[in-house]
Amino acid sequence: MTKLAVILGVPIALLATIASLGVVVVDVREGGPDGHRIVVPVPLVFAQAALALAPVVAPADKLRIPDNEALQHIGVARDVLEALAAGPDGELVRVEERDEQVVITKEGRSLRVRVSGKKENVTVNVPLSLALQALPGEDGRIRTAALAGALAGLRFTDLVDVRDGDDHVRVYVW
Amino acid sequence: MRKSILAGVGLLALSVLPAAQAAAQTGTAWLHVRVEEAKDASKVAVNLPMAVVEAVLKASPEMIEKHGKIHLGDEHGMKMADLRKAWKALAEVGDAELVSVESEDENVKVMRKGDLVQVFVDKKGKPGKDGKASKGEEVRVEVPVSLVDAFLSGEGEEGNIQAAVAELQKRRGDIVRVRDDDSNVRVWIDEQNTQSPAGK
């Protein structure tokens, strides 16, 4: 009996530990009576480990953006993101057309992009802390360790929500 | 007795009013841009805190230096020193119609009125194929004098963008309005984080 408890307890404790560190969940629901539901949980710690190991396994040039005009604007992009993060909440952009509406709002420490069409609705939340860490440094290097650290702050965040007719896709961090 | 109370309340309200106005001015300034196109039934609204505008203004590395100053120099046609002299001379004139151009196609007026430099451009409508005249185009630009003063406060061949943005932070109201047959563009600053229907 004790053996069984240990055999079951170890993987359960392991799963609980991994879950407590966060899980990215991709939840796909197909519409219709025969629609499937696919749920893919990816422990956040795996993504963090992969990012942390990336500089070791990937060639240095693959983790660096080319030294072109884009690189010159990284500083400005960082200033804009920092100003946005420090600034007040509000609706930043609203585009209304006959069949589509796009709204970008700043809510807390996130940018929320909502696209509403006749048939589909898409919501994307971009945590500003993640966007800031995703920006390469002045030397063009993508700071994977910082990015991995920023992932830890994403717990309980809805990242993507797409509704297309009866189909529904959600990506969230639990 | 009632009259005394009313007078007291009135005096209190008058004494509080300037403080309330000052408090209203210390809120976060937002720059708003609204573009409406009737033909496409499209509306675009952009609302940005001025701090973000300042960060965006640093986005022209060729024109703006690290310290937020624009170079004019010879290659831009007019030396900053000449611009400063001209502006100083205009400031001494006070309210005046600075430029007035009237032609068959358009009227252009540049005036200084109080704290504002106003630019009015009215393009006359032309008759279309169906014989009906189009509405033409109407441009209204209002630039606070203090904004130009701040911009020209740089040294040498530099315009001071940071000082200009700081001045813009204080501005409330319309800056640019463009109306033509099909579209309507408005740029203004207030303390709202959205574009309310009343603000249209």
Tab-separated table of C-alpha atoms in Angstrom:
chain	number	residue	atom	x	y	z
A	1	MET	CA	0.000	0.000	0.000
A	2	THR	CA	2.841	2.401	0.887
A	3	LYS	CA	4.596	1.409	-2.342
A	4	LEU	CA	1.476	2.275	-4.348
A	5	ALA	CA	1.187	5.626	-2.576
A	6	VAL	CA	4.819	6.430	-3.424
A	7	ILE	CA	4.412	5.262	-7.043
A	8	LEU	CA	1.316	7.446	-7.493
A	9	GLY	CA	2.462	10.259	-5.212
A	10	VAL	CA	5.744	11.043	-6.983
A	11	PRO	CA	4.245	11.762	-10.447
A	12	ILE	CA	1.302	13.587	-8.875
A	13	ALA	CA	3.660	15.771	-6.826
A	14	LEU	CA	5.765	16.352	-9.953
A	15	LEU	CA	2.683	17.344	-11.952
A	16	ALA	CA	1.496	19.608	-9.144
A	17	THR	CA	4.912	21.291	-9.002
A	18	ILE	CA	4.961	21.839	-12.760
A	19	ALA	CA	1.367	23.114	-12.703
A	20	SER	CA	2.156	25.476	-9.836
A	21	LEU	CA	4.891	27.033	-11.983
A	22	GLY	CA	2.359	27.794	-14.707
A	23	VAL	CA	0.978	26.091	-17.789
A	24	VAL	CA	0.332	27.566	-21.215
A	25	VAL	CA	-2.920	26.039	-22.442
A	26	VAL	CA	-3.910	25.919	-26.097
A	27	ASP	CA	-7.616	25.125	-26.199
A	28	VAL	CA	-9.181	24.465	-29.609
A	29	ARG	CA	-12.903	23.788	-29.903
A	30	GLU	CA	-14.331	22.982	-33.300
A	31	GLY	CA	-17.908	23.997	-33.910
A	32	GLY	CA	-20.694	21.720	-35.060
A	33	PRO	CA	-22.085	18.526	-33.600
A	34	ASP	CA	-18.975	16.516	-34.564
A	35	GLY	CA	-16.527	19.192	-33.535
A	36	HIS	CA	-13.456	18.094	-31.668
A	37	ARG	CA	-11.875	19.672	-28.673
A	38	ILE	CA	-8.124	19.648	-28.398
A	39	VAL	CA	-6.405	20.916	-25.266
A	40	VAL	CA	-2.618	21.129	-25.270
A	41	PRO	CA	-1.069	22.110	-21.941
A	42	VAL	CA	2.577	23.155	-22.126
A	43	PRO	CA	4.291	23.721	-18.776
A	44	LEU	CA	5.675	27.243	-18.648
A	45	VAL	CA	8.833	25.893	-17.124
A	46	PHE	CA	9.533	23.944	-20.363
A	47	ALA	CA	9.222	27.108	-22.436
A	48	GLN	CA	11.456	28.944	-19.945
A	49	ALA	CA	14.016	26.140	-20.056
A	50	ALA	CA	13.988	26.127	-23.860
A	51	LEU	CA	14.507	29.899	-23.938
A	52	ALA	CA	17.268	29.727	-21.356
A	53	LEU	CA	19.043	27.005	-23.348
A	54	ALA	CA	18.547	28.695	-26.727
A	55	PRO	CA	21.854	30.646	-26.651
A	56	VAL	CA	23.722	27.386	-25.971
A	57	VAL	CA	22.191	25.333	-28.772
A	58	ALA	CA	21.395	27.978	-31.411
A	59	PRO	CA	24.089	29.778	-33.415
A	60	ALA	CA	24.670	33.321	-32.136
A	61	ASP	CA	23.613	34.912	-35.441
A	62	LYS	CA	20.216	33.204	-35.225
A	63	LEU	CA	19.508	35.010	-31.962
A	64	ARG	CA	20.453	38.396	-33.300
A	65	ILE	CA	18.373	40.629	-35.557
A	66	PRO	CA	20.199	41.905	-38.651
A	67	ASP	CA	22.057	45.176	-38.252
A	68	ASN	CA	19.687	47.235	-40.386
A	69	GLU	CA	17.261	50.131	-40.022
A	70	ALA	CA	15.010	48.138	-37.681
A	71	LEU	CA	17.832	47.906	-35.160
A	72	GLN	CA	18.142	51.709	-35.098
A	73	HIS	CA	14.534	51.992	-33.943
A	74	ILE	CA	14.772	49.499	-31.071
A	75	GLY	CA	15.563	52.279	-28.604
A	76	VAL	CA	12.533	54.265	-29.747
A	77	ALA	CA	10.312	51.174	-29.560
A	78	ARG	CA	11.531	50.609	-25.994
A	79	ASP	CA	10.878	54.268	-25.064
A	80	VAL	CA	7.365	54.054	-26.547
A	81	LEU	CA	6.575	50.791	-24.728
A	82	GLU	CA	7.928	52.185	-21.445
A	83	ALA	CA	5.908	55.383	-21.893
A	84	LEU	CA	2.826	53.286	-22.617
A	85	ALA	CA	3.441	51.095	-19.580
A	86	ALA	CA	3.863	54.124	-17.318
A	87	GLY	CA	0.950	56.002	-18.900
A	88	PRO	CA	-2.717	55.893	-18.000
A	89	ASP	CA	-5.176	53.313	-19.306
A	90	GLY	CA	-7.317	54.196	-22.286
A	91	GLU	CA	-8.412	53.458	-25.808
A	92	LEU	CA	-5.400	54.071	-28.029
A	93	VAL	CA	-6.723	53.199	-31.466
A	94	ARG	CA	-10.164	52.554	-32.923
A	95	VAL	CA	-10.666	51.786	-36.600
A	96	GLU	CA	-14.223	51.317	-37.771
A	97	GLU	CA	-14.995	50.136	-41.256
A	98	ARG	CA	-18.140	48.720	-42.819
A	99	ASP	CA	-17.419	45.120	-41.905
A	100	GLU	CA	-14.672	45.320	-39.351
A	101	GLN	CA	-13.709	47.067	-36.179
A	102	VAL	CA	-10.250	47.161	-34.620
A	103	VAL	CA	-9.756	48.505	-31.110
A	104	ILE	CA	-6.455	48.705	-29.237
A	105	THR	CA	-6.690	49.589	-25.573
A	106	LYS	CA	-4.181	49.823	-22.796
A	107	GLU	CA	-5.489	48.034	-19.746
A	108	GLY	CA	-3.161	47.879	-16.779
A	109	ARG	CA	0.155	46.473	-17.939
A	110	SER	CA	-1.257	45.007	-21.175
A	111	LEU	CA	-2.225	46.109	-24.631
A	112	ARG	CA	-5.477	44.521	-25.758
A	113	VAL	CA	-6.121	44.237	-29.492
A	114	ARG	CA	-9.686	43.384	-30.475
A	115	VAL	CA	-10.682	42.727	-34.063
A	116	SER	CA	-14.377	42.196	-34.664
A	117	GLY	CA	-15.605	41.129	-38.069
A	118	LYS	CA	-18.908	39.867	-39.385
A	119	LYS	CA	-17.987	36.300	-38.613
A	120	GLU	CA	-14.856	36.310	-36.535
A	121	ASN	CA	-13.696	37.980	-33.380
A	122	VAL	CA	-10.084	38.029	-32.308
A	123	THR	CA	-8.717	39.287	-29.002
A	124	VAL	CA	-4.999	39.384	-28.321
A	125	ASN	CA	-3.489	40.536	-25.049
A	126	VAL	CA	0.100	41.680	-25.232
A	127	PRO	CA	1.654	42.067	-21.776
A	128	LEU	CA	3.890	45.124	-22.022
A	129	SER	CA	6.510	43.483	-19.806
A	130	LEU	CA	6.766	40.609	-22.317
A	131	ALA	CA	6.887	42.995	-25.284
A	132	LEU	CA	9.693	44.957	-23.590
A	133	GLN	CA	11.722	41.829	-22.883
A	134	ALA	CA	11.109	40.533	-26.416
A	135	LEU	CA	12.849	43.599	-27.841
A	136	PRO	CA	16.474	42.877	-28.661
A	137	GLY	CA	19.222	44.826	-26.959
A	138	GLU	CA	21.094	47.676	-28.651
A	139	ASP	CA	23.492	45.063	-30.060
A	140	GLY	CA	20.583	43.254	-31.756
A	141	ARG	CA	20.790	40.204	-29.480
A	142	ILE	CA	17.500	38.700	-28.369
A	143	ARG	CA	17.720	38.363	-24.598
A	144	THR	CA	16.235	34.912	-24.197
A	145	ALA	CA	16.933	34.705	-20.460
A	146	ALA	CA	15.051	37.968	-19.847
A	147	LEU	CA	12.234	36.703	-22.061
A	148	ALA	CA	12.104	33.490	-20.036
A	149	GLY	CA	11.897	35.578	-16.863
A	150	ALA	CA	9.065	37.667	-18.296
A	151	LEU	CA	7.083	34.498	-19.041
A	152	ALA	CA	6.871	33.891	-15.303
A	153	GLY	CA	4.819	37.040	-14.943
A	154	LEU	CA	2.161	35.828	-17.347
A	155	ARG	CA	0.267	33.574	-14.918
A	156	PHE	CA	-3.523	33.751	-15.276
A	157	THR	CA	-3.392	35.764	-18.489
A	158	ASP	CA	-5.577	35.243	-21.551
A	159	LEU	CA	-3.210	35.709	-24.464
A	160	VAL	CA	-5.318	34.914	-27.514
A	161	ASP	CA	-9.009	34.325	-28.068
A	162	VAL	CA	-10.264	33.645	-31.600
A	163	ARG	CA	-13.900	32.938	-32.448
A	164	ASP	CA	-14.572	32.099	-36.048
A	165	GLY	CA	-18.176	31.061	-36.477
A	166	ASP	CA	-18.609	28.129	-34.143
A	167	ASP	CA	-14.872	27.478	-33.800
A	168	HIS	CA	-13.121	28.809	-30.755
A	169	VAL	CA	-9.399	28.908	-30.033
A	170	ARG	CA	-7.979	30.129	-26.759
A	171	VAL	CA	-4.400	30.429	-25.600
A	172	TYR	CA	-4.006	31.292	-21.963
A	173	VAL	CA	-1.555	30.905	-19.149
A	174	TRP	CA	-2.854	29.143	-16.105
B	1	MET	CA	-28.856	86.225	7.022
B	2	ARG	CA	-29.591	84.184	3.889
B	3	LYS	CA	-27.978	86.909	1.754
B	4	SER	CA	-24.825	86.774	3.877
B	5	ILE	CA	-24.631	82.997	3.544
B	6	LEU	CA	-25.128	83.224	-0.249
B	7	ALA	CA	-22.474	85.939	-0.522
B	8	GLY	CA	-20.091	83.843	1.585
B	9	VAL	CA	-20.672	80.757	-0.551
B	10	GLY	CA	-20.230	82.844	-3.707
B	11	LEU	CA	-16.923	84.278	-2.496
B	12	LEU	CA	-15.750	80.811	-1.469
B	13	ALA	CA	-16.670	79.440	-4.916
B	14	LEU	CA	-14.800	82.296	-6.625
B	15	SER	CA	-11.711	81.673	-4.496
B	16	VAL	CA	-11.789	77.934	-5.266
B	17	LEU	CA	-12.360	78.381	-9.028
B	18	PRO	CA	-8.754	79.219	-10.033
B	19	ALA	CA	-7.488	76.262	-7.985
B	20	ALA	CA	-10.056	73.979	-9.649
B	21	GLN	CA	-9.001	75.227	-13.095
B	22	ALA	CA	-5.356	74.630	-12.231
B	23	ALA	CA	-6.218	71.126	-11.016
B	24	ALA	CA	-8.025	70.397	-14.296
B	25	GLN	CA	-4.903	71.422	-16.216
B	26	THR	CA	-2.651	69.064	-14.272
B	27	GLY	CA	-4.411	65.925	-15.578
B	28	THR	CA	-2.734	63.735	-18.171
B	29	ALA	CA	-2.862	65.320	-21.589
B	30	TRP	CA	-3.970	63.125	-24.490
B	31	LEU	CA	-3.390	63.835	-28.155
B	32	HIS	CA	-6.346	62.784	-30.268
B	33	VAL	CA	-6.492	62.242	-34.012
B	34	ARG	CA	-9.777	61.498	-35.736
B	35	VAL	CA	-10.094	60.734	-39.433
B	36	GLU	CA	-13.490	60.110	-40.983
B	37	GLU	CA	-13.961	59.131	-44.596
B	38	ALA	CA	-17.522	59.181	-45.827
B	39	LYS	CA	-16.859	57.241	-49.047
B	40	ASP	CA	-15.429	54.209	-47.263
B	41	ALA	CA	-17.606	54.689	-44.187
B	42	SER	CA	-14.426	54.440	-42.168
B	43	LYS	CA	-13.475	56.121	-38.938
B	44	VAL	CA	-10.034	56.057	-37.389
B	45	ALA	CA	-9.456	57.357	-33.887
B	46	VAL	CA	-6.048	57.510	-32.226
B	47	ASN	CA	-5.605	58.626	-28.612
B	48	LEU	CA	-2.110	58.872	-27.207
B	49	PRO	CA	-0.843	60.136	-23.862
B	50	MET	CA	1.564	63.018	-24.511
B	51	ALA	CA	4.380	61.007	-22.895
B	52	VAL	CA	3.983	58.478	-25.704
B	53	VAL	CA	3.869	61.271	-28.295
B	54	GLU	CA	7.179	62.521	-26.927
B	55	ALA	CA	8.666	59.041	-27.261
B	56	VAL	CA	7.307	58.729	-30.817
B	57	LEU	CA	8.766	62.120	-31.771
B	58	LYS	CA	12.206	60.685	-31.123
B	59	ALA	CA	11.555	58.280	-33.992
B	60	SER	CA	13.189	60.337	-36.717
B	61	PRO	CA	16.859	59.702	-36.152
B	62	GLU	CA	17.938	61.649	-39.209
B	63	MET	CA	16.182	64.810	-38.070
B	64	ILE	CA	16.127	64.585	-34.340
B	65	GLU	CA	19.208	64.222	-32.243
B	66	LYS	CA	19.490	62.273	-29.039
B	67	HIS	CA	18.609	65.373	-27.037
B	68	GLY	CA	15.366	65.929	-28.905
B	69	LYS	CA	16.398	68.835	-31.070
B	70	ILE	CA	15.638	69.333	-34.756
B	71	HIS	CA	18.345	70.654	-37.032
B	72	LEU	CA	17.189	73.108	-39.650
B	73	GLY	CA	20.442	74.423	-41.051
B	74	ASP	CA	21.029	75.424	-44.657
B	75	GLU	CA	19.769	72.241	-46.236
B	76	HIS	CA	16.254	72.977	-44.976
B	77	GLY	CA	16.081	76.368	-46.703
B	78	MET	CA	16.050	78.724	-43.731
B	79	LYS	CA	18.543	79.139	-40.949
B	80	MET	CA	17.204	78.784	-37.448
B	81	ALA	CA	18.764	82.131	-36.538
B	82	ASP	CA	16.743	83.817	-39.306
B	83	LEU	CA	13.618	82.016	-38.138
B	84	ARG	CA	14.217	83.272	-34.594
B	85	LYS	CA	14.734	86.857	-35.813
B	86	ALA	CA	11.570	86.727	-37.940
B	87	TRP	CA	9.569	85.274	-35.076
B	88	LYS	CA	10.866	87.921	-32.642
B	89	ALA	CA	9.888	90.658	-35.081
B	90	LEU	CA	6.425	89.145	-35.481
B	91	ALA	CA	6.018	88.903	-31.717
B	92	GLU	CA	6.617	92.645	-31.436
B	93	VAL	CA	3.927	93.386	-34.030
B	94	GLY	CA	1.201	91.721	-31.942
B	95	ASP	CA	-2.120	90.687	-33.470
B	96	ALA	CA	-1.915	90.969	-37.229
B	97	GLU	CA	-2.723	89.297	-40.518
B	98	LEU	CA	0.678	88.013	-41.496
B	99	VAL	CA	-0.091	86.423	-44.845
B	100	SER	CA	-3.090	86.741	-47.122
B	101	VAL	CA	-3.174	85.078	-50.507
B	102	GLU	CA	-6.328	85.130	-52.579
B	103	SER	CA	-6.475	83.301	-55.862
B	104	GLU	CA	-9.071	81.643	-58.070
B	105	ASP	CA	-8.454	78.264	-56.509
B	106	GLU	CA	-7.768	79.026	-52.884
B	107	ASN	CA	-7.499	81.573	-50.128
B	108	VAL	CA	-4.722	81.345	-47.585
B	109	LYS	CA	-4.501	83.405	-44.441
B	110	VAL	CA	-1.925	83.303	-41.663
B	111	MET	CA	-2.800	85.436	-38.665
B	112	ARG	CA	-1.585	86.030	-35.188
B	113	LYS	CA	-4.473	86.401	-32.824
B	114	GLY	CA	-3.793	86.602	-29.112
B	115	ASP	CA	-1.887	83.519	-28.057
B	116	LEU	CA	-2.408	81.719	-31.348
B	117	VAL	CA	-0.998	81.647	-34.836
B	118	GLN	CA	-3.880	80.672	-37.094
B	119	VAL	CA	-3.509	79.256	-40.579
B	120	PHE	CA	-6.646	79.124	-42.729
B	121	VAL	CA	-6.620	77.495	-46.148
B	122	ASP	CA	-9.832	77.375	-48.155
B	123	LYS	CA	-9.664	75.539	-51.455
B	124	LYS	CA	-12.613	76.293	-53.655
B	125	GLY	CA	-14.678	73.417	-55.016
B	126	LYS	CA	-14.487	72.602	-58.685
B	127	PRO	CA	-17.436	71.619	-60.841
B	128	GLY	CA	-17.527	67.884	-61.442
B	129	LYS	CA	-18.635	65.978	-64.538
B	130	ASP	CA	-22.239	66.186	-63.418
B	131	GLY	CA	-21.973	69.967	-63.194
B	132	LYS	CA	-22.235	69.994	-59.431
B	133	ALA	CA	-19.457	71.790	-57.613
B	134	SER	CA	-17.512	69.828	-55.015
B	135	LYS	CA	-17.336	71.248	-51.511
B	136	GLY	CA	-13.661	72.097	-51.688
B	137	GLU	CA	-11.269	71.812	-48.814
B	138	GLU	CA	-11.011	73.699	-45.569
B	139	VAL	CA	-7.907	73.560	-43.413
B	140	ARG	CA	-7.697	75.163	-39.984
B	141	VAL	CA	-4.454	75.028	-38.036
B	142	GLU	CA	-3.988	76.710	-34.677
B	143	VAL	CA	-0.499	76.839	-33.212
B	144	PRO	CA	-0.016	78.384	-29.773
B	145	VAL	CA	2.583	81.176	-29.792
B	146	SER	CA	4.153	79.592	-26.703
B	147	LEU	CA	4.690	76.388	-28.705
B	148	VAL	CA	6.691	78.241	-31.356
B	149	ASP	CA	8.586	80.084	-28.604
B	150	ALA	CA	9.447	76.744	-26.999
B	151	PHE	CA	10.492	75.200	-30.312
B	152	LEU	CA	12.755	78.141	-31.065
B	153	SER	CA	14.319	78.032	-27.593
B	154	GLY	CA	17.022	75.658	-28.819
B	155	GLU	CA	20.506	76.922	-29.493
B	156	GLY	CA	22.279	77.254	-32.842
B	157	GLU	CA	20.615	75.419	-35.668
B	158	GLU	CA	18.424	73.342	-33.414
B	159	GLY	CA	14.738	73.395	-32.622
B	160	ASN	CA	13.862	72.244	-29.131
B	161	ILE	CA	11.412	69.360	-29.491
B	162	GLN	CA	11.341	68.540	-25.777
B	163	ALA	CA	10.360	72.087	-24.852
B	164	ALA	CA	7.754	72.083	-27.643
B	165	VAL	CA	6.247	68.836	-26.334
B	166	ALA	CA	6.241	70.257	-22.807
B	167	GLU	CA	4.289	73.239	-24.153
B	168	LEU	CA	1.892	70.938	-25.996
B	169	GLN	CA	1.210	69.210	-22.666
B	170	LYS	CA	-0.355	72.473	-21.492
B	171	ARG	CA	-2.434	72.993	-24.634
B	172	ARG	CA	-6.102	72.016	-24.630
B	173	GLY	CA	-8.315	72.217	-27.689
B	174	ASP	CA	-8.102	71.884	-31.463
B	175	ILE	CA	-4.785	72.024	-33.258
B	176	VAL	CA	-5.695	70.957	-36.769
B	177	ARG	CA	-8.979	70.585	-38.608
B	178	VAL	CA	-9.205	69.564	-42.251
B	179	ARG	CA	-12.501	69.150	-44.034
B	180	ASP	CA	-13.073	68.272	-47.647
B	181	ASP	CA	-15.725	66.554	-49.741
B	182	ASP	CA	-15.026	63.109	-48.476
B	183	SER	CA	-12.977	63.327	-45.326
B	184	ASN	CA	-12.783	65.060	-42.018
B	185	VAL	CA	-9.578	65.177	-39.972
B	186	ARG	CA	-9.287	66.621	-36.488
B	187	VAL	CA	-6.265	66.741	-34.176
B	188	TRP	CA	-6.754	68.040	-30.662
B	189	ILE	CA	-5.549	67.716	-27.079
B	190	ASP	CA	-7.645	67.220	-23.970
B	191	GLU	CA	-7.613	65.165	-20.796
B	192	GLN	CA	-10.010	62.441	-21.921
B	193	ASN	CA	-8.609	58.983	-22.617
B	194	THR	CA	-11.211	58.367	-25.293
B	195	GLN	CA	-13.062	60.280	-27.979
B	196	SER	CA	-16.511	60.915	-26.618
B	197	PRO	CA	-19.341	61.637	-29.090
B	198	ALA	CA	-19.442	65.142	-27.644
B	199	GLY	CA	-15.848	65.615	-28.674
B	200	LYS	CA	-16.540	64.980	-32.349
